[in-house]
Short mmCIF file of N, CA, C and O in Angstrom, two decimals:
data_model
loop_
_atom_site.label_atom_id
_atom_site.label_comp_id
_atom_site.label_asym_id
_atom_site.label_seq_id
_atom_site.Cartn_x
_atom_site.Cartn_y
_atom_site.Cartn_z
N MET A 1 -46.35 28.87 25.03
CA MET A 1 -45.83 27.52 25.10
C MET A 1 -45.58 27.18 26.58
O MET A 1 -44.94 27.95 27.30
N PRO A 2 -46.08 26.06 27.04
CA PRO A 2 -45.88 25.69 28.44
C PRO A 2 -44.40 25.40 28.75
O PRO A 2 -43.61 25.08 27.86
N LEU A 3 -44.06 25.51 30.03
CA LEU A 3 -42.68 25.30 30.48
C LEU A 3 -42.20 23.89 30.15
O LEU A 3 -41.04 23.68 29.77
N GLU A 4 -43.09 22.91 30.27
CA GLU A 4 -42.71 21.52 29.99
C GLU A 4 -42.25 21.35 28.54
O GLU A 4 -41.27 20.64 28.27
N GLU A 5 -42.90 22.01 27.61
CA GLU A 5 -42.50 21.92 26.20
C GLU A 5 -41.16 22.61 25.96
O GLU A 5 -40.35 22.15 25.17
N HIS A 6 -40.91 23.71 26.67
CA HIS A 6 -39.62 24.38 26.58
C HIS A 6 -38.51 23.46 27.07
O HIS A 6 -37.44 23.37 26.45
N LEU A 7 -38.74 22.79 28.18
CA LEU A 7 -37.74 21.88 28.73
C LEU A 7 -37.53 20.68 27.81
O LEU A 7 -36.40 20.22 27.63
N ASP A 8 -38.61 20.15 27.25
CA ASP A 8 -38.49 19.03 26.32
C ASP A 8 -37.65 19.42 25.11
O ASP A 8 -36.81 18.64 24.64
N ALA A 9 -37.87 20.61 24.60
CA ALA A 9 -37.11 21.07 23.43
C ALA A 9 -35.64 21.29 23.79
O ALA A 9 -34.74 21.01 23.00
N ALA A 10 -35.39 21.77 25.00
CA ALA A 10 -34.02 22.05 25.42
C ALA A 10 -33.21 20.77 25.61
O ALA A 10 -32.01 20.73 25.33
N PHE A 11 -33.85 19.72 26.08
CA PHE A 11 -33.14 18.47 26.35
C PHE A 11 -33.38 17.40 25.29
O PHE A 11 -33.04 16.24 25.49
N ALA A 12 -33.94 17.76 24.16
CA ALA A 12 -34.27 16.78 23.12
C ALA A 12 -33.01 16.13 22.55
O ALA A 12 -33.01 14.94 22.24
N GLU A 13 -31.93 16.89 22.41
CA GLU A 13 -30.72 16.31 21.84
C GLU A 13 -30.09 15.29 22.78
O GLU A 13 -29.36 14.40 22.34
N ASN A 14 -30.34 15.36 24.06
CA ASN A 14 -29.77 14.41 25.01
C ASN A 14 -30.49 13.07 25.03
O ASN A 14 -30.04 12.14 25.66
N VAL A 15 -31.62 12.97 24.34
CA VAL A 15 -32.37 11.72 24.29
C VAL A 15 -31.60 10.67 23.48
O VAL A 15 -31.61 9.49 23.81
N PHE A 16 -30.90 11.10 22.43
CA PHE A 16 -30.21 10.16 21.55
C PHE A 16 -28.84 9.74 22.08
O PHE A 16 -28.27 8.78 21.60
N ALA A 17 -28.29 10.44 23.04
CA ALA A 17 -26.97 10.11 23.55
C ALA A 17 -26.89 8.69 24.11
O ALA A 17 -25.95 7.96 23.77
N PRO A 18 -27.82 8.23 24.95
CA PRO A 18 -27.71 6.86 25.45
C PRO A 18 -27.88 5.80 24.36
O PRO A 18 -27.34 4.71 24.45
N VAL A 19 -28.59 6.14 23.30
CA VAL A 19 -28.78 5.18 22.20
C VAL A 19 -27.50 5.07 21.38
O VAL A 19 -27.11 3.97 20.97
N LEU A 20 -26.84 6.18 21.14
CA LEU A 20 -25.64 6.19 20.30
C LEU A 20 -24.37 5.85 21.06
O LEU A 20 -23.36 5.50 20.45
N LEU A 21 -24.38 5.94 22.37
CA LEU A 21 -23.19 5.72 23.18
C LEU A 21 -22.55 4.34 22.98
O LEU A 21 -21.32 4.26 22.86
N PRO A 22 -23.29 3.24 22.93
CA PRO A 22 -22.63 1.94 22.74
C PRO A 22 -21.92 1.81 21.39
O PRO A 22 -20.98 1.02 21.26
N PHE A 23 -22.33 2.57 20.39
CA PHE A 23 -21.73 2.46 19.06
C PHE A 23 -20.52 3.37 18.89
O PHE A 23 -19.77 3.22 17.94
N SER A 24 -20.34 4.30 19.78
CA SER A 24 -19.26 5.27 19.61
C SER A 24 -17.86 4.66 19.64
O SER A 24 -17.01 5.09 18.87
N PRO A 25 -17.54 3.66 20.47
CA PRO A 25 -16.19 3.11 20.41
C PRO A 25 -15.94 2.26 19.15
O PRO A 25 -14.81 2.08 18.74
N LEU A 26 -16.99 1.75 18.55
CA LEU A 26 -16.82 0.87 17.41
C LEU A 26 -16.57 1.63 16.11
O LEU A 26 -15.83 1.16 15.25
N LEU A 27 -17.17 2.78 15.97
CA LEU A 27 -17.06 3.52 14.72
C LEU A 27 -15.62 3.95 14.41
O LEU A 27 -15.16 3.74 13.30
N PRO A 28 -14.88 4.50 15.36
CA PRO A 28 -13.50 4.88 15.02
C PRO A 28 -12.61 3.67 14.70
O PRO A 28 -11.58 3.84 14.07
N LEU A 29 -12.98 2.50 15.11
CA LEU A 29 -12.18 1.33 14.78
C LEU A 29 -12.56 0.74 13.43
O LEU A 29 -11.71 0.18 12.74
N ARG A 30 -13.82 0.86 13.06
CA ARG A 30 -14.27 0.28 11.80
C ARG A 30 -13.84 1.10 10.59
O ARG A 30 -13.46 0.54 9.57
N LEU A 31 -13.92 2.40 10.70
CA LEU A 31 -13.60 3.24 9.55
C LEU A 31 -12.16 3.07 9.08
O LEU A 31 -11.94 2.87 7.88
N PRO A 32 -11.16 3.14 9.95
CA PRO A 32 -9.80 2.92 9.46
C PRO A 32 -9.57 1.49 8.96
O PRO A 32 -8.82 1.28 8.01
N ALA A 33 -10.22 0.52 9.59
CA ALA A 33 -10.05 -0.86 9.14
C ALA A 33 -10.59 -1.05 7.73
O ALA A 33 -9.94 -1.68 6.88
N VAL A 34 -11.73 -0.48 7.44
CA VAL A 34 -12.31 -0.58 6.10
C VAL A 34 -11.45 0.19 5.11
O VAL A 34 -11.19 -0.29 4.00
N GLY A 35 -10.97 1.35 5.50
CA GLY A 35 -10.11 2.14 4.61
C GLY A 35 -8.80 1.43 4.31
O GLY A 35 -8.34 1.41 3.16
N LEU A 36 -8.19 0.85 5.33
CA LEU A 36 -6.93 0.13 5.13
C LEU A 36 -7.15 -1.11 4.28
O LEU A 36 -6.35 -1.40 3.38
N TYR A 37 -8.24 -1.82 4.53
CA TYR A 37 -8.54 -2.99 3.71
C TYR A 37 -8.74 -2.59 2.25
O TYR A 37 -8.21 -3.24 1.34
N GLY A 38 -9.47 -1.53 2.01
CA GLY A 38 -9.70 -1.08 0.65
C GLY A 38 -8.41 -0.66 -0.05
O GLY A 38 -8.19 -0.98 -1.22
N THR A 39 -7.55 0.04 0.67
CA THR A 39 -6.29 0.49 0.10
C THR A 39 -5.40 -0.69 -0.26
O THR A 39 -4.83 -0.75 -1.35
N LEU A 40 -5.26 -1.62 0.68
CA LEU A 40 -4.41 -2.79 0.42
C LEU A 40 -5.00 -3.68 -0.66
O LEU A 40 -4.27 -4.23 -1.49
N SER A 41 -6.29 -3.84 -0.66
CA SER A 41 -6.94 -4.66 -1.67
C SER A 41 -6.72 -4.06 -3.06
O SER A 41 -6.42 -4.77 -4.02
N TYR A 42 -6.87 -2.76 -3.16
CA TYR A 42 -6.64 -2.09 -4.43
C TYR A 42 -5.18 -2.24 -4.87
O TYR A 42 -4.90 -2.53 -6.03
N SER A 43 -4.26 -2.06 -3.94
CA SER A 43 -2.84 -2.17 -4.25
C SER A 43 -2.48 -3.58 -4.73
O SER A 43 -1.75 -3.74 -5.70
N VAL A 44 -3.00 -4.58 -4.05
CA VAL A 44 -2.72 -5.97 -4.45
C VAL A 44 -3.37 -6.27 -5.80
O VAL A 44 -2.77 -6.93 -6.65
N ASN A 45 -4.57 -5.79 -6.01
CA ASN A 45 -5.27 -6.02 -7.27
C ASN A 45 -4.52 -5.40 -8.45
O ASN A 45 -4.41 -6.01 -9.51
N ILE A 46 -4.01 -4.19 -8.26
CA ILE A 46 -3.28 -3.50 -9.33
C ILE A 46 -1.97 -4.24 -9.63
O ILE A 46 -1.56 -4.34 -10.78
N ARG A 47 -1.34 -4.77 -8.60
CA ARG A 47 -0.03 -5.39 -8.75
C ARG A 47 -0.10 -6.91 -8.83
O ARG A 47 0.89 -7.59 -8.56
N ARG A 48 -1.21 -7.43 -9.21
CA ARG A 48 -1.41 -8.88 -9.26
C ARG A 48 -0.43 -9.54 -10.23
O ARG A 48 0.15 -10.59 -9.93
N ARG A 49 -0.21 -8.94 -11.38
CA ARG A 49 0.73 -9.51 -12.35
C ARG A 49 2.16 -9.49 -11.80
O ARG A 49 2.92 -10.42 -12.03
N GLU A 50 2.50 -8.41 -11.11
CA GLU A 50 3.83 -8.32 -10.52
C GLU A 50 4.04 -9.45 -9.50
O GLU A 50 5.10 -10.06 -9.46
N VAL A 51 3.02 -9.70 -8.69
CA VAL A 51 3.12 -10.77 -7.69
C VAL A 51 3.30 -12.12 -8.39
O VAL A 51 4.14 -12.93 -7.99
N GLY A 52 2.53 -12.35 -9.43
CA GLY A 52 2.67 -13.60 -10.18
C GLY A 52 4.05 -13.75 -10.79
O GLY A 52 4.64 -14.85 -10.76
N LEU A 53 4.59 -12.66 -11.32
CA LEU A 53 5.92 -12.71 -11.91
C LEU A 53 6.98 -12.97 -10.86
O LEU A 53 7.90 -13.77 -11.07
N ARG A 54 6.86 -12.33 -9.72
CA ARG A 54 7.82 -12.57 -8.62
C ARG A 54 7.78 -14.01 -8.15
O ARG A 54 8.81 -14.61 -7.88
N LEU A 55 6.58 -14.56 -8.04
CA LEU A 55 6.46 -15.96 -7.64
C LEU A 55 7.08 -16.87 -8.70
O LEU A 55 7.76 -17.86 -8.37
N ALA A 56 6.88 -16.55 -9.97
CA ALA A 56 7.44 -17.36 -11.05
C ALA A 56 8.96 -17.28 -11.08
O ALA A 56 9.62 -18.25 -11.46
N LEU A 57 9.50 -16.15 -10.65
CA LEU A 57 10.96 -15.99 -10.66
C LEU A 57 11.62 -16.50 -9.39
O LEU A 57 12.83 -16.43 -9.25
N GLY A 58 10.83 -17.00 -8.45
CA GLY A 58 11.40 -17.66 -7.28
C GLY A 58 11.25 -16.93 -5.96
O GLY A 58 11.85 -17.35 -4.96
N ALA A 59 10.49 -15.87 -5.91
CA ALA A 59 10.28 -15.18 -4.63
C ALA A 59 9.40 -16.04 -3.74
O ALA A 59 8.50 -16.75 -4.20
N LEU A 60 9.69 -16.01 -2.46
CA LEU A 60 8.89 -16.76 -1.50
C LEU A 60 7.59 -16.00 -1.21
O LEU A 60 7.58 -14.77 -1.15
N PRO A 61 6.50 -16.75 -1.02
CA PRO A 61 5.23 -16.07 -0.70
C PRO A 61 5.32 -15.18 0.54
O PRO A 61 4.68 -14.13 0.60
N ARG A 62 6.11 -15.59 1.53
CA ARG A 62 6.20 -14.76 2.73
C ARG A 62 6.93 -13.45 2.47
O ARG A 62 6.69 -12.46 3.14
N GLN A 63 7.84 -13.43 1.47
CA GLN A 63 8.50 -12.17 1.11
C GLN A 63 7.50 -11.19 0.50
O GLN A 63 7.52 -10.00 0.79
N ILE A 64 6.63 -11.72 -0.34
CA ILE A 64 5.62 -10.86 -0.96
C ILE A 64 4.61 -10.39 0.08
O ILE A 64 4.22 -9.22 0.10
N LEU A 65 4.22 -11.29 0.96
CA LEU A 65 3.31 -10.91 2.05
C LEU A 65 3.94 -9.85 2.93
O LEU A 65 3.28 -8.86 3.30
N LYS A 66 5.20 -10.02 3.24
CA LYS A 66 5.92 -9.04 4.06
C LYS A 66 5.94 -7.68 3.38
O LYS A 66 5.73 -6.65 4.03
N GLN A 67 6.16 -7.66 2.07
CA GLN A 67 6.19 -6.41 1.33
C GLN A 67 4.85 -5.68 1.43
O GLN A 67 4.80 -4.48 1.72
N PHE A 68 3.76 -6.40 1.24
CA PHE A 68 2.45 -5.75 1.29
C PHE A 68 2.07 -5.35 2.71
O PHE A 68 1.42 -4.32 2.91
N LEU A 69 2.47 -6.15 3.69
CA LEU A 69 2.18 -5.77 5.07
C LEU A 69 2.96 -4.53 5.48
O LEU A 69 2.44 -3.67 6.21
N LEU A 70 4.20 -4.42 5.03
CA LEU A 70 4.98 -3.21 5.34
C LEU A 70 4.37 -1.98 4.66
O LEU A 70 4.35 -0.90 5.24
N GLU A 71 3.85 -2.15 3.45
CA GLU A 71 3.16 -1.05 2.80
C GLU A 71 1.91 -0.66 3.60
O GLU A 71 1.61 0.52 3.76
N GLY A 72 1.20 -1.66 4.09
CA GLY A 72 0.02 -1.39 4.91
C GLY A 72 0.36 -0.67 6.20
O GLY A 72 -0.35 0.24 6.62
N LEU A 73 1.48 -1.06 6.82
CA LEU A 73 1.91 -0.36 8.03
C LEU A 73 2.31 1.08 7.72
O LEU A 73 2.07 1.97 8.53
N GLY A 74 2.93 1.29 6.56
CA GLY A 74 3.28 2.66 6.16
C GLY A 74 2.05 3.52 5.99
O GLY A 74 2.01 4.67 6.45
N VAL A 75 1.03 2.97 5.34
CA VAL A 75 -0.22 3.71 5.15
C VAL A 75 -0.86 3.98 6.52
O VAL A 75 -1.38 5.08 6.78
N SER A 76 -0.83 2.98 7.39
CA SER A 76 -1.41 3.16 8.73
C SER A 76 -0.66 4.23 9.51
O SER A 76 -1.28 5.04 10.22
N PHE A 77 0.65 4.24 9.40
CA PHE A 77 1.44 5.23 10.11
C PHE A 77 1.11 6.64 9.64
O PHE A 77 0.90 7.55 10.44
N VAL A 78 1.04 6.82 8.32
CA VAL A 78 0.69 8.14 7.77
C VAL A 78 -0.71 8.53 8.22
O VAL A 78 -0.96 9.69 8.60
N GLY A 79 -1.64 7.58 8.22
CA GLY A 79 -3.00 7.86 8.67
C GLY A 79 -3.06 8.24 10.14
O GLY A 79 -3.82 9.13 10.53
N CYS A 80 -2.27 7.56 10.96
CA CYS A 80 -2.23 7.88 12.40
C CYS A 80 -1.68 9.29 12.63
O CYS A 80 -2.22 10.05 13.45
N ILE A 81 -0.62 9.63 11.92
CA ILE A 81 -0.05 10.97 12.07
C ILE A 81 -1.04 12.04 11.61
O ILE A 81 -1.24 13.06 12.29
N ALA A 82 -1.69 11.80 10.47
CA ALA A 82 -2.68 12.76 9.98
C ALA A 82 -3.86 12.87 10.94
O ALA A 82 -4.35 13.96 11.23
N GLY A 83 -4.34 11.74 11.47
CA GLY A 83 -5.44 11.75 12.42
C GLY A 83 -5.08 12.46 13.70
O GLY A 83 -5.89 13.21 14.26
N TRP A 84 -3.86 12.24 14.17
CA TRP A 84 -3.42 12.92 15.39
C TRP A 84 -3.38 14.43 15.17
O TRP A 84 -3.83 15.21 16.02
N GLY A 85 -2.87 14.84 14.03
CA GLY A 85 -2.81 16.27 13.74
C GLY A 85 -4.18 16.89 13.63
O GLY A 85 -4.43 17.98 14.17
N LEU A 86 -5.09 16.22 12.95
CA LEU A 86 -6.45 16.75 12.82
C LEU A 86 -7.16 16.78 14.17
O LEU A 86 -7.91 17.72 14.46
N ALA A 87 -6.93 15.76 14.99
CA ALA A 87 -7.56 15.74 16.32
C ALA A 87 -7.02 16.87 17.19
O ALA A 87 -7.78 17.50 17.94
N ALA A 88 -5.74 17.13 17.09
CA ALA A 88 -5.16 18.21 17.88
C ALA A 88 -5.70 19.57 17.44
O ALA A 88 -5.97 20.44 18.27
N MET A 89 -5.87 19.73 16.12
CA MET A 89 -6.38 21.01 15.62
C MET A 89 -7.86 21.22 15.94
O MET A 89 -8.31 22.34 16.15
N SER A 90 -8.62 20.15 15.96
CA SER A 90 -10.06 20.31 16.18
C SER A 90 -10.46 20.02 17.62
O SER A 90 -11.63 19.87 17.91
N GLY A 91 -9.52 19.97 18.52
CA GLY A 91 -9.81 19.67 19.92
C GLY A 91 -10.75 20.65 20.57
O GLY A 91 -11.65 20.29 21.32
N ARG A 92 -10.56 21.91 20.29
CA ARG A 92 -11.43 22.92 20.90
C ARG A 92 -12.86 22.80 20.39
O ARG A 92 -13.81 22.96 21.15
N LEU A 93 -13.00 22.52 19.12
CA LEU A 93 -14.35 22.35 18.56
C LEU A 93 -15.05 21.16 19.18
O LEU A 93 -16.22 21.24 19.57
N LEU A 94 -14.34 20.06 19.32
CA LEU A 94 -14.94 18.85 19.89
C LEU A 94 -15.20 18.98 21.38
O LEU A 94 -16.14 18.38 21.90
N SER A 95 -14.38 19.75 22.08
CA SER A 95 -14.58 19.88 23.53
C SER A 95 -15.90 20.59 23.84
O SER A 95 -16.48 20.37 24.90
N GLY A 96 -16.37 21.42 22.95
CA GLY A 96 -17.64 22.09 23.16
C GLY A 96 -18.83 21.15 23.05
O GLY A 96 -19.93 21.46 23.49
N MET A 97 -18.63 19.98 22.45
CA MET A 97 -19.72 19.03 22.27
C MET A 97 -19.81 18.00 23.40
O MET A 97 -20.73 17.20 23.41
N LEU A 98 -18.84 18.01 24.30
CA LEU A 98 -18.84 17.04 25.39
C LEU A 98 -19.80 17.45 26.48
O LEU A 98 -19.94 18.63 26.81
N LEU A 99 -20.45 16.46 27.06
CA LEU A 99 -21.30 16.70 28.21
C LEU A 99 -20.46 16.40 29.45
O LEU A 99 -20.18 15.25 29.78
N VAL A 100 -20.04 17.44 30.11
CA VAL A 100 -19.17 17.30 31.27
C VAL A 100 -19.93 17.81 32.49
O VAL A 100 -20.45 18.91 32.50
N SER A 101 -19.93 16.99 33.52
CA SER A 101 -20.55 17.45 34.77
C SER A 101 -19.47 17.99 35.67
O SER A 101 -18.48 17.32 35.96
N LEU A 102 -19.62 19.21 36.07
CA LEU A 102 -18.64 19.85 36.93
C LEU A 102 -18.91 19.46 38.38
O LEU A 102 -20.06 19.31 38.80
N PRO A 103 -17.84 19.30 39.18
CA PRO A 103 -18.06 18.96 40.59
C PRO A 103 -18.72 20.12 41.33
O PRO A 103 -18.45 21.28 41.05
N ARG A 104 -19.59 19.76 42.23
CA ARG A 104 -20.29 20.78 43.01
C ARG A 104 -19.42 21.21 44.17
O ARG A 104 -18.78 20.39 44.83
N THR A 105 -19.43 22.50 44.42
CA THR A 105 -18.63 23.02 45.55
C THR A 105 -19.51 23.53 46.64
O THR A 105 -20.65 23.82 46.49
#
């Protein structure tokens, strides 16, 4: 096998890095947003009758909105803590995947 083919095979994984780089900041923001939306949507859907009953008994819409938003913040907080813990535990694994250029001496 010629040297050029060896080099091409060695650097083949680096070809996709510039293509995927612009999407990397967006993915971590989209996944939690979709998950939080799904969780809150499911929660509101399940409790739809409760919301209707509260409105019929005189609760203000902003009180109900506040209740669901606080639940969403609670879910977000738990998710942030879990994500932080998982990131801390897998830091060494992820650091091996980074392309770091060392300064020349």
